[in-house]
XYZ file of C-alpha atoms in Angstrom:
707
model
C 7.175 -19.036 130.107
C 10.443 -20.440 129.179
C 12.893 -21.663 131.621
C 15.626 -19.779 132.375
C 18.947 -19.892 130.245
C 20.661 -18.258 133.094
C 22.509 -20.917 134.458
C 21.747 -20.861 138.294
C 21.013 -24.179 140.361
C 16.923 -22.915 140.424
C 16.893 -23.109 136.882
C 18.843 -26.055 135.633
C 17.691 -28.061 138.116
C 14.715 -28.092 137.183
C 15.630 -27.755 133.839
C 16.575 -31.261 134.560
C 13.446 -32.592 135.999
C 11.475 -31.633 132.748
C 13.787 -33.297 130.858
C 13.969 -36.519 131.986
C 10.905 -38.045 130.020
C 11.734 -40.770 128.544
C 12.982 -41.868 131.973
C 9.905 -40.419 133.604
C 7.278 -43.656 132.984
C 9.115 -46.196 134.361
C 9.827 -44.233 138.085
C 6.863 -42.919 138.035
C 5.264 -46.206 138.017
C 7.061 -47.493 140.694
C 6.336 -44.223 142.899
C 2.371 -45.074 142.486
C 2.684 -48.310 143.517
C 4.682 -47.868 146.332
C 4.942 -44.628 147.278
C 7.510 -42.485 148.705
C 7.836 -39.110 150.486
C 10.956 -37.176 148.520
C 12.734 -34.878 151.327
C 14.286 -31.936 149.607
C 13.009 -29.712 148.007
C 14.912 -31.084 143.920
C 13.646 -34.733 145.076
C 10.099 -33.009 144.665
C 10.362 -31.262 141.712
C 11.242 -34.377 140.219
C 8.913 -36.460 142.303
C 5.607 -34.063 141.011
C 7.795 -34.597 137.384
C 7.444 -38.311 137.114
C 3.518 -38.152 138.518
C 1.936 -35.951 135.860
C 3.716 -37.785 133.400
C 1.858 -40.910 134.434
C -1.411 -39.141 135.546
C -0.807 -38.765 138.632
C -1.965 -36.530 139.215
C -2.634 -36.329 143.199
C 0.406 -36.480 144.033
C 2.126 -34.452 141.246
C 0.205 -31.559 143.240
C 1.499 -32.986 146.198
C 4.743 -32.887 145.364
C 5.294 -29.355 143.594
C 3.194 -27.396 146.308
C 5.814 -29.163 148.321
C 8.399 -28.011 145.931
C 7.240 -24.590 145.312
C 7.016 -23.832 149.006
C 10.422 -24.412 149.974
C 12.357 -21.730 148.542
C 14.506 -23.305 147.428
C 14.040 -21.487 143.717
C 14.973 -18.238 143.191
C 15.055 -18.236 140.470
C 11.961 -15.603 138.564
C 11.736 -17.371 135.419
C 12.243 -20.946 137.748
C 9.894 -20.259 140.048
C 7.104 -18.855 137.455
C 7.604 -22.131 135.505
C 7.070 -23.822 138.889
C 4.031 -22.028 139.798
C 2.049 -22.853 136.819
C 3.298 -26.702 136.361
C 1.330 -26.359 140.473
C -1.709 -24.320 138.992
C -2.240 -26.761 135.960
C -1.244 -30.656 138.878
C -3.883 -29.172 141.060
C -6.735 -28.071 138.875
C -6.272 -31.806 137.076
C -5.935 -33.189 139.840
C -9.909 -31.880 141.421
C -8.635 -28.701 144.532
C -10.074 -26.317 142.776
C -10.226 -23.791 145.657
C -6.082 -24.434 145.100
C -6.713 -24.526 141.140
C -8.137 -20.947 141.455
C -5.482 -19.488 144.447
C -2.801 -20.759 141.481
C -4.308 -18.797 138.925
C -5.492 -15.615 140.173
C -0.654 -16.061 140.745
C -0.645 -17.436 137.515
C -3.248 -14.369 135.712
C -0.587 -11.645 137.500
C 2.416 -13.882 136.061
C 1.450 -13.609 132.916
C -1.895 -11.681 132.054
C -2.853 -13.594 129.117
C -2.535 -17.319 129.687
C -5.947 -18.619 128.606
C -6.085 -21.664 131.303
C -6.400 -19.370 133.899
C -8.479 -16.970 132.529
C -10.843 -20.394 131.957
C -10.626 -21.301 135.735
C -11.315 -18.223 137.066
C -14.471 -17.222 134.438
C -15.435 -21.272 135.805
C -15.204 -19.261 139.343
C -17.104 -16.820 138.440
C -19.915 -18.406 136.488
C -20.502 -20.427 140.317
C -19.960 -17.949 142.300
C -22.431 -16.334 139.275
C -20.535 -13.480 139.228
C -21.932 -13.137 135.838
C -20.258 -9.943 134.402
C -16.815 -10.482 135.565
C -17.487 -14.823 134.643
C -17.381 -13.154 130.980
C -15.128 -10.213 131.588
C -12.548 -13.834 132.926
C -14.000 -15.672 129.746
C -13.607 -13.122 126.930
C -9.353 -13.567 127.317
C -10.539 -17.500 125.495
C -12.518 -17.222 122.936
C -9.884 -16.803 119.925
C -7.998 -20.036 121.677
C -8.105 -23.554 119.130
C -10.154 -26.118 121.887
C -11.133 -23.004 123.877
C -13.079 -21.518 121.665
C -15.129 -24.059 121.130
C -16.617 -23.762 124.023
C -16.323 -20.618 125.487
C -18.191 -18.629 123.471
C -21.115 -20.624 124.946
C -20.531 -21.035 128.625
C -20.459 -17.481 127.998
C -24.044 -17.632 126.104
C -25.378 -18.927 129.772
C -24.074 -16.393 131.756
C -26.579 -14.023 130.529
C -29.542 -16.555 130.821
C -27.657 -16.575 134.777
C -28.429 -13.533 134.491
C -32.179 -13.836 133.522
C -32.031 -12.240 130.246
C -32.345 -15.285 127.599
C -32.725 -13.492 124.937
C -29.444 -11.367 124.908
C -27.526 -14.998 125.422
C -29.482 -16.584 121.917
C -28.593 -12.925 120.213
C -24.646 -13.843 121.767
C -24.627 -17.230 120.515
C -26.361 -15.791 117.045
C -23.402 -14.759 116.978
C -20.826 -17.806 117.626
C -19.847 -18.020 113.830
C -19.577 -21.738 113.304
C -20.254 -24.515 110.742
C -22.717 -26.860 110.308
C -21.220 -29.071 112.922
C -21.459 -27.471 115.547
C -24.562 -25.284 114.330
C -25.741 -29.076 116.027
C -24.162 -28.020 118.800
C -24.945 -24.190 119.049
C -28.933 -24.883 118.687
C -28.677 -27.534 121.296
C -27.361 -25.263 124.006
C -29.587 -22.314 122.614
C -32.784 -24.635 122.958
C -31.822 -25.490 127.019
C -30.752 -22.326 127.206
C -34.732 -21.298 125.978
C -36.542 -24.192 127.721
C -35.036 -23.714 131.190
C -36.561 -20.529 130.326
C -40.093 -21.298 129.929
C -39.845 -20.059 125.530
C -41.202 -23.333 124.778
C -42.161 -23.005 120.822
C -37.634 -21.390 120.402
C -37.263 -24.626 123.255
C -38.684 -27.050 120.558
C -37.618 -24.494 116.578
C -34.057 -25.181 118.139
C -33.477 -28.398 119.353
C -35.094 -29.781 116.710
C -33.136 -28.754 114.104
C -30.583 -30.119 116.018
C -32.355 -32.977 116.651
C -32.171 -33.783 113.234
C -28.607 -32.346 112.367
C -27.884 -35.767 114.878
C -30.218 -37.785 116.724
C -27.183 -40.702 117.905
C -26.864 -38.010 120.250
C -28.359 -38.777 123.866
C -27.884 -36.097 125.652
C -30.050 -33.946 122.400
C -33.273 -36.980 122.354
C -33.577 -36.529 125.527
C -34.019 -32.515 125.263
C -36.036 -32.638 122.534
C -38.367 -34.792 123.935
C -37.525 -33.256 127.586
C -39.221 -29.633 125.573
C -42.188 -31.714 123.373
C -43.417 -32.856 126.452
C -43.666 -29.515 128.298
C -45.356 -28.024 125.620
C -48.356 -30.636 125.998
C -46.833 -33.356 122.863
C -46.324 -36.579 124.982
C -47.387 -38.536 122.153
C -44.571 -37.054 119.743
C -42.405 -37.108 122.233
C -42.668 -40.946 122.730
C -41.677 -41.824 118.850
C -38.408 -39.048 119.560
C -37.351 -42.063 122.378
C -38.899 -45.156 120.607
C -36.784 -43.972 117.513
C -33.505 -43.841 119.284
C -34.150 -47.113 121.453
C -35.033 -49.139 118.647
C -31.052 -48.184 117.691
C -30.352 -48.459 121.035
C -31.882 -50.131 123.504
C -31.501 -49.818 126.460
C -29.534 -46.704 127.022
C -30.729 -45.449 130.495
C -31.441 -42.276 130.728
C -33.791 -42.188 127.538
C -35.221 -46.056 129.315
C -36.171 -44.038 132.451
C -37.258 -40.584 130.741
C -39.409 -43.157 128.083
C -40.670 -44.538 131.549
C -41.294 -41.054 133.499
C -43.468 -40.173 130.483
C -45.668 -42.551 130.508
C -45.621 -42.574 133.987
C -47.461 -39.517 133.206
C -45.213 -37.455 136.075
C -43.480 -34.058 135.783
C -40.769 -33.048 133.629
C -38.751 -30.883 133.572
C -36.316 -29.233 131.619
C -32.850 -30.946 130.346
C -31.132 -28.366 132.402
C -32.129 -25.903 135.392
C -29.463 -23.571 136.019
C -26.826 -22.001 134.066
C -24.284 -24.016 135.863
C -25.942 -26.794 134.679
C -26.126 -25.386 131.392
C -22.221 -24.820 131.046
C -21.486 -27.864 132.390
C -22.818 -29.615 129.788
C -21.391 -28.098 127.730
C -17.992 -28.738 129.000
C -18.389 -32.241 129.671
C -19.634 -32.301 125.312
C -16.553 -30.573 124.675
C -14.179 -32.743 127.413
C -15.532 -35.745 125.906
C -15.247 -34.917 121.832
C -11.487 -34.080 122.867
C -10.850 -36.903 124.414
C -11.966 -39.389 121.473
C -9.567 -37.431 119.496
C -6.656 -38.251 122.158
C -7.140 -34.880 123.490
C -6.772 -35.964 127.217
C -4.802 -33.108 128.482
C -7.236 -30.433 127.630
C -10.719 -33.145 128.664
C -9.205 -33.324 131.757
C -9.252 -30.071 132.531
C -13.111 -29.683 131.066
C -14.427 -32.913 132.621
C -12.523 -31.219 136.518
C -14.134 -27.445 135.157
C -17.624 -29.442 134.616
C -17.478 -31.063 138.093
C -16.890 -28.186 139.842
C -20.140 -26.262 138.228
C -22.058 -29.211 139.032
C -20.116 -32.305 141.010
C -23.193 -34.464 140.271
C -23.766 -34.235 137.187
C -23.355 -37.742 136.328
C -21.489 -37.845 132.050
C -19.154 -35.349 133.756
C -18.017 -38.798 136.568
C -18.114 -41.374 134.146
C -16.834 -39.712 131.324
C -13.636 -38.640 133.933
C -13.382 -42.010 134.939
C -13.388 -43.337 131.390
C -10.678 -41.485 130.593
C -9.018 -42.162 134.031
C -9.118 -45.873 133.120
C -7.262 -45.417 129.937
C -5.120 -43.108 130.928
C -4.243 -46.834 133.276
C -4.988 -45.129 136.822
C -7.439 -47.498 138.188
C -7.120 -46.022 141.234
C -8.537 -42.463 140.581
C -11.661 -44.401 138.103
C -12.861 -46.057 140.975
C -13.245 -43.624 142.923
C -15.514 -41.560 140.156
C -17.483 -44.438 139.580
C -17.728 -44.666 142.844
C -18.833 -41.082 143.361
C -22.127 -41.577 140.738
C -24.731 -40.605 142.654
C -28.211 -43.574 143.189
C -31.016 -41.347 142.166
C -29.132 -41.278 138.417
C -30.151 -43.208 135.744
C -26.030 -44.180 134.886
C -25.928 -45.503 138.629
C -26.803 -48.452 136.937
C -24.088 -48.476 134.274
C -21.081 -46.708 136.791
C -21.302 -49.875 138.256
C -20.465 -52.614 135.694
C -17.517 -50.118 135.104
C -16.169 -49.799 138.947
C -16.325 -53.566 139.203
C -14.025 -54.184 135.577
C -12.363 -51.334 137.400
C -12.241 -53.343 140.438
C -10.568 -56.368 138.165
C -7.954 -54.286 136.937
C -6.623 -53.400 140.730
C -6.162 -57.020 140.707
C -9.643 -56.821 143.360
C -11.413 -59.318 139.976
C -13.271 -61.533 142.959
C -15.024 -57.795 144.138
C -14.847 -57.059 140.503
C -17.484 -60.732 139.972
C -19.403 -60.522 143.691
C -19.752 -57.020 142.388
C -20.962 -57.779 138.987
C -22.983 -61.579 140.771
C -25.300 -58.778 142.860
C -25.897 -57.047 139.464
C -27.050 -60.057 137.809
C -29.320 -61.449 141.359
C -31.472 -58.183 140.895
C -31.836 -58.412 137.308
C -30.821 -62.069 135.606
C -31.525 -60.547 132.138
C -28.837 -58.003 132.740
C -27.198 -58.167 129.881
C -24.508 -55.750 130.075
C -23.797 -56.694 133.198
C -23.974 -60.658 132.322
C -21.646 -59.973 129.419
C -19.882 -58.099 131.685
C -18.902 -61.136 134.096
C -17.841 -63.283 130.789
C -15.221 -60.239 130.055
C -13.512 -60.845 133.422
C -13.576 -64.168 133.494
C -11.926 -64.561 129.710
C -9.275 -61.883 130.362
C -8.267 -63.919 133.858
C -7.840 -67.363 130.975
C -11.294 -68.999 133.581
C -12.770 -70.130 130.649
C -15.115 -72.440 131.824
C -17.049 -69.804 133.676
C -16.435 -67.461 130.546
C -18.574 -69.873 128.698
C -20.996 -70.838 131.842
C -21.617 -66.239 131.648
C -21.988 -66.034 127.647
C -24.294 -68.797 127.355
C -26.453 -67.046 129.482
C -26.620 -63.646 127.394
C -27.045 -66.029 124.852
C -30.433 -67.133 126.847
C -31.123 -63.296 127.591
C -30.636 -61.416 123.768
C -33.408 -63.658 122.865
C -33.082 -63.418 119.538
C -30.084 -62.615 118.257
C -29.048 -59.208 115.589
C -25.976 -58.313 113.814
C -25.404 -55.765 116.699
C -24.746 -59.033 119.096
C -22.245 -61.221 116.865
C -19.329 -60.222 119.881
C -21.583 -62.338 122.391
C -21.108 -66.064 119.838
C -17.309 -65.422 118.560
C -17.175 -64.120 122.740
C -18.246 -67.690 123.131
C -16.675 -69.422 121.055
C -12.996 -68.719 121.645
C -13.817 -70.007 125.391
C -15.386 -73.628 124.180
C -12.001 -73.258 122.153
C -10.766 -73.172 125.046
C -12.253 -75.463 126.345
C -11.474 -77.925 123.335
C -15.267 -78.244 123.135
C -14.419 -77.288 118.934
C -17.762 -77.923 117.191
C -20.137 -75.923 119.935
C -17.250 -73.379 118.843
C -17.465 -73.747 115.560
C -20.763 -73.261 115.788
C -20.555 -70.076 117.758
C -18.458 -68.291 114.813
C -20.443 -69.577 112.525
C -23.314 -67.948 113.964
C -21.283 -65.053 114.725
C -19.916 -64.702 110.649
C -24.559 -65.238 109.847
C -25.665 -62.060 112.189
C -22.120 -60.046 110.713
C -21.069 -61.693 107.360
C -17.641 -61.196 106.387
C -16.761 -59.771 109.988
C -12.885 -60.374 109.744
C -12.046 -61.065 113.711
C -14.298 -63.872 113.088
C -12.802 -65.067 109.150
C -9.854 -64.590 110.608
C -10.336 -67.190 113.510
C -12.631 -69.414 112.109
C -10.582 -69.067 108.816
C -7.203 -70.220 110.813
C -8.552 -72.371 113.354
C -9.413 -74.828 109.803
C -6.795 -74.943 108.855
C -4.168 -74.961 112.473
C -6.539 -78.117 112.029
C -5.635 -79.370 108.646
C -9.287 -79.225 107.255
C -11.141 -77.341 105.155
C -7.549 -75.063 104.281
C -8.970 -74.170 100.617
C -11.962 -72.178 102.642
C -9.872 -71.180 105.880
C -7.061 -69.658 103.369
C -10.115 -68.138 101.506
C -11.239 -66.699 104.787
C -7.788 -65.475 106.373
C -7.004 -63.597 102.766
C -10.766 -61.658 103.423
C -9.674 -60.456 107.126
C -5.753 -59.020 105.344
C -7.662 -57.256 102.808
C -9.951 -55.425 104.863
C -6.943 -54.902 108.256
C -3.728 -54.911 105.418
C -1.878 -53.176 108.876
C -3.635 -55.496 111.402
C -0.536 -57.340 112.698
C -1.824 -60.602 113.687
C -4.410 -60.940 111.468
C -1.795 -60.757 108.379
C 0.782 -63.206 111.160
C -2.407 -65.826 110.381
C -2.147 -65.498 106.739
C 1.843 -65.921 107.544
C 1.299 -68.689 110.004
C -1.384 -70.639 107.387
C 1.508 -70.358 104.053
C 3.360 -72.052 106.517
C 1.199 -74.330 108.347
C 0.653 -75.309 104.376
C 4.742 -76.031 103.235
C 4.644 -72.531 101.853
C 7.934 -70.900 103.635
C 8.794 -68.437 101.778
C 5.205 -67.251 101.542
C 5.324 -67.128 105.130
C 8.502 -65.669 105.424
C 7.049 -62.565 103.103
C 3.805 -62.371 105.482
C 5.292 -62.885 108.595
C 8.270 -60.691 107.922
C 5.138 -57.512 107.349
C 3.801 -58.656 110.706
C 7.016 -58.062 112.298
C 7.506 -54.346 111.281
C 3.497 -54.441 112.372
C 4.117 -55.729 115.758
C 7.382 -55.641 116.294
C 7.306 -56.453 120.262
C 4.700 -59.779 120.112
C 6.360 -62.459 120.873
C 4.439 -65.261 119.374
C 4.974 -63.390 115.383
C 8.611 -63.498 116.182
C 8.414 -66.735 116.956
C 6.438 -68.058 114.073
C 8.872 -65.812 111.949
C 12.341 -68.237 113.453
C 10.283 -70.814 112.633
C 9.643 -70.098 108.748
C 13.940 -69.311 108.646
C 14.269 -72.774 109.755
C 12.441 -74.032 107.119
C 13.967 -71.802 104.390
C 17.408 -71.919 105.596
C 18.411 -69.368 107.344
C 19.133 -70.709 111.124
C 21.455 -67.618 111.977
C 18.321 -65.460 111.382
C 16.085 -68.069 112.567
C 17.550 -67.655 116.135
C 17.919 -64.203 116.252
C 13.804 -63.840 116.056
C 13.462 -66.236 119.061
C 15.964 -64.600 120.771
C 13.818 -61.422 120.588
C 10.978 -63.771 121.182
C 11.892 -64.786 124.291
C 12.387 -61.181 125.053
C 9.279 -60.163 124.590
C 7.714 -61.962 127.864
C 5.832 -64.518 126.442
C 3.643 -67.174 128.202
C 5.476 -69.809 129.999
C 4.602 -73.015 127.755
C 5.889 -71.320 124.991
C 8.965 -70.044 126.712
C 9.902 -73.849 127.228
C 9.304 -74.247 124.127
C 11.393 -71.992 122.197
C 14.284 -72.434 123.962
C 14.160 -76.119 123.098
C 14.480 -74.879 119.564
C 16.763 -72.323 120.334
C 19.267 -75.788 122.014
C 18.507 -77.606 119.579
C 17.211 -76.326 116.679
C 13.984 -77.564 113.942
C 13.258 -80.280 111.528
C 14.738 -79.727 108.213
C 12.637 -82.004 106.719
C 10.070 -79.075 105.460
C 7.432 -81.895 103.590
C 6.585 -83.203 106.493
C 3.929 -80.398 107.688
C 2.782 -79.034 104.409
C 2.140 -83.891 103.754
C 0.674 -83.678 107.619
C -1.299 -81.090 106.526
C -2.853 -82.293 103.828
C -3.609 -86.465 105.238
C -5.372 -84.080 108.088
C -7.429 -82.258 105.719
C -8.148 -86.156 104.007
C -9.764 -86.983 107.229
C -13.340 -86.934 108.606
C -12.202 -85.741 111.988
C -13.982 -81.741 112.023
C -14.460 -82.234 115.465
C -10.050 -82.567 116.967
C -9.633 -78.358 118.862
C -7.290 -76.896 117.655
C -4.015 -76.056 119.322
C -5.338 -74.038 122.977
C -5.426 -70.291 121.059
C -3.860 -67.766 123.509
C -5.902 -65.568 125.497
C -5.650 -61.991 124.832
C -7.378 -59.736 127.997
C -11.054 -59.425 127.740
C -12.645 -57.749 126.184
C -14.634 -54.061 125.913
C -18.314 -54.364 124.816
C -18.635 -51.637 121.805
C -21.375 -48.907 121.337
C -24.606 -49.972 120.436
C -26.405 -47.437 118.224
C -25.579 -49.267 114.928
C -23.615 -52.703 114.087
C -20.331 -52.562 114.769
C -17.998 -52.628 112.102
C -14.712 -54.699 111.869
C -13.343 -54.213 114.906
C -10.182 -52.222 114.721
C -6.648 -54.011 114.773
C -6.347 -55.670 118.522
C -2.999 -53.986 120.815
C -1.341 -57.426 121.429
C -3.252 -60.485 120.636
C -0.990 -63.406 120.591
C -0.054 -63.986 116.938
C -1.154 -67.211 114.672
C -4.227 -66.158 116.454
C -7.492 -65.637 115.363
C -5.915 -62.447 117.115
C -7.894 -60.704 119.312
C -11.207 -60.608 119.717
C -13.110 -57.880 118.849
C -15.139 -55.788 121.315
C -18.724 -56.059 122.140
C -21.318 -53.713 121.953
C -21.166 -51.649 123.751
C -24.306 -53.111 126.851
C -26.077 -48.988 126.981
C -25.589 -48.090 124.490
C -23.926 -44.282 124.316
C -25.021 -42.018 121.698
C -22.643 -42.766 118.128
C -22.643 -45.447 116.431
C -20.612 -47.979 117.755
C -17.263 -48.059 116.502
C -16.043 -51.288 116.122
C -14.566 -52.624 119.157
C -10.519 -51.600 120.063
C -9.334 -55.686 121.083
C -7.414 -55.059 123.935
C -4.086 -54.480 124.874
C -2.207 -58.984 125.080
C -2.108 -59.310 128.943
C 1.986 -60.247 130.026
C 2.437 -62.762 132.589
C 0.445 -62.498 135.468
C 3.621 -61.897 137.938
C 4.292 -59.274 135.452
C 1.466 -56.420 135.569
C -1.625 -56.637 136.506
C -4.372 -58.182 133.389
C -5.740 -53.888 132.525
C -3.419 -52.718 130.088
C 0.121 -51.711 130.893
C 1.216 -49.152 128.569
C 4.885 -49.314 127.413
C 6.807 -46.726 128.705
C 7.174 -44.294 126.039
C 3.465 -44.491 125.254
C 3.026 -42.606 128.891
C 0.310 -39.957 128.130
C 1.665 -37.194 128.082
C 0.711 -34.699 131.018
C -1.220 -31.135 130.637
C 1.806 -29.288 132.385
C 1.569 -26.890 130.805
C -0.518 -26.625 127.917
C -0.587 -24.287 125.199
C -3.737 -23.737 123.935
C -2.265 -21.612 120.738
C -0.554 -25.079 119.333
C -3.015 -27.273 119.850
C -5.011 -27.526 116.749
C -8.311 -27.234 116.401
C -10.959 -30.489 116.380
C -12.178 -30.118 112.930
C -16.006 -31.074 113.943
C -17.083 -29.772 116.755
C -17.483 -31.793 119.049
C -20.942 -32.891 119.971
C -24.025 -33.321 122.850
C -22.817 -35.529 125.535
C -23.732 -38.832 124.772
C -24.767 -41.028 128.325
C -20.807 -41.835 128.403
C -20.462 -45.593 128.045
C -21.686 -48.488 130.721
C -19.973 -51.227 131.326
C -17.855 -52.065 129.464
C -16.920 -55.907 130.095
C -13.017 -56.384 130.182
C -12.080 -57.611 127.289
C -11.500 -60.783 126.582
C -8.239 -61.987 125.633
C -7.763 -63.909 121.880
C -6.528 -66.985 121.418
C -2.977 -67.533 120.114
C -2.675 -70.433 118.365
C 0.867 -70.348 118.958
C 2.352 -73.837 117.155
C 5.949 -73.235 118.163
C 7.326 -75.938 115.737
């Protein structure tokens, strides 16, 4: 409900507090690090707003509740607005009993509020009041986003009441496109299998599997239904086919082991509550991938309200909070994954990388070493350990870890290219260029024309003055694949610079700066190029901008020296050196040490990795941020290109975890308006196994020649 336009004190104060979006992230971040306790209602209101703005949901709920209970806000519309915000904060923080109480208050104010009715419907479902659950959910059926989930949740109210056939009919009546049909048949198939209607269950789940054989939740439910119908061999074929694409997927591995051991296999879900929770988790995962963090948090929380030990929900929500820069909350959620779950090991690996984000690196390393000690062939844990070492610039240890990973791989496949790539970076950083070059070539052998590797190796050759033509062709290929990647474009510009092609260098480096305006190294490079073509005032400006962007200490000293004394004006010197070096047989000379970027997150494993997405903040002229290795435990979808990490700020200024600028802080879901939220193009796929441990993103080097 909009705030009143009247000038009452409470309404005016609310309006001011709710308009502080730009300043909120910075102030709230301090509040998270050093909690404060407001002494006034207005202070509590502002503190709640700031906490919510950076997804510090626990504090937001506490502060809003305190402001509301103060009695200071007399204006009715202001109180209604604050009541709604308190309700949402309680919901996203997981205080479900209190959220239910506030949902009733919200409905008393706004009789059609869809989020409040959703919460009340889930509460009724949890309490097995299935008729009331359907009545409450009916208020949400025509709302974007909610209409993906609540119609199917309603079908489970029939199953809970022992009326499975009515639930099936209700599901069939839901209009859908092909994508949603997969989702619908998956849900209906689980419902039928739970009721013992095995032939009908297999028919539905087979259809869902044929539409999407990469969703581990579909594979799991289908295989279980086949075993329960006496078709054990068919079930193992389904599981083996998935394992061929996604090795080591824990849910599939555990089920395969149990079937072969002759254990009794139950249905995928055993209650209406669990079935509804699976729907909520699936929708949450789909929305999160599309950037809908606000709704994703709500759906995950409601799923956990129905099924507190749902490991997929716990890990999915933990990963979401990690992405939202709330590692403390992520740590708590990872630890809550039950020991009995096949996903517990995944959670333990991700917990280790989260501890590193919290500056508990030694604890995280010890955690991973314990896992590896129990299983020296645990590739996921080994890669995660190497990622942490790269993140922390412990290059010798990173090289050892990635070498252990190479040994564990045995015969490498296309999916394994990132392991060689990251070990190559570690070797390069420790001045072992022959070994680094061999690993980069091996990565390209496994995945020809992979842009991150092309960029890194090509740049390194040019920086050393060897294989100039081949190196330039590699970089150009990388740029052709990722023309909007500021780091790769920077590499092309810096290659032009190293070859004395200063006009071309300026053109490319200006484009790189436009793509990544706040990167210190790219600005430094552009300053050098400007100086070489006589634009010295602009060069000084770019160097100043590079300093403002907080470069690494050694690069800062070089830039300050250029600010003071300028550069050599002999334009032919660099080109001459490059030409001389090209004739030199000294191919083993190590390039200037690139600066690291964040350690890598392994990518999903269903398919060979595609070219990685553009990194967020690698140091330029570098072989941009390394692409992320494939996800160890195998998410069910084909692997997407690994997402390189943001370049870490100096150690004394921020934690190694990526830290978004204030403007980029996720917006809080303080008053969701489902009607304004566009419906996703496709229905979310049934929840795949959560991404396993993501080794911290390994740092990509940045060959920064300060001139």
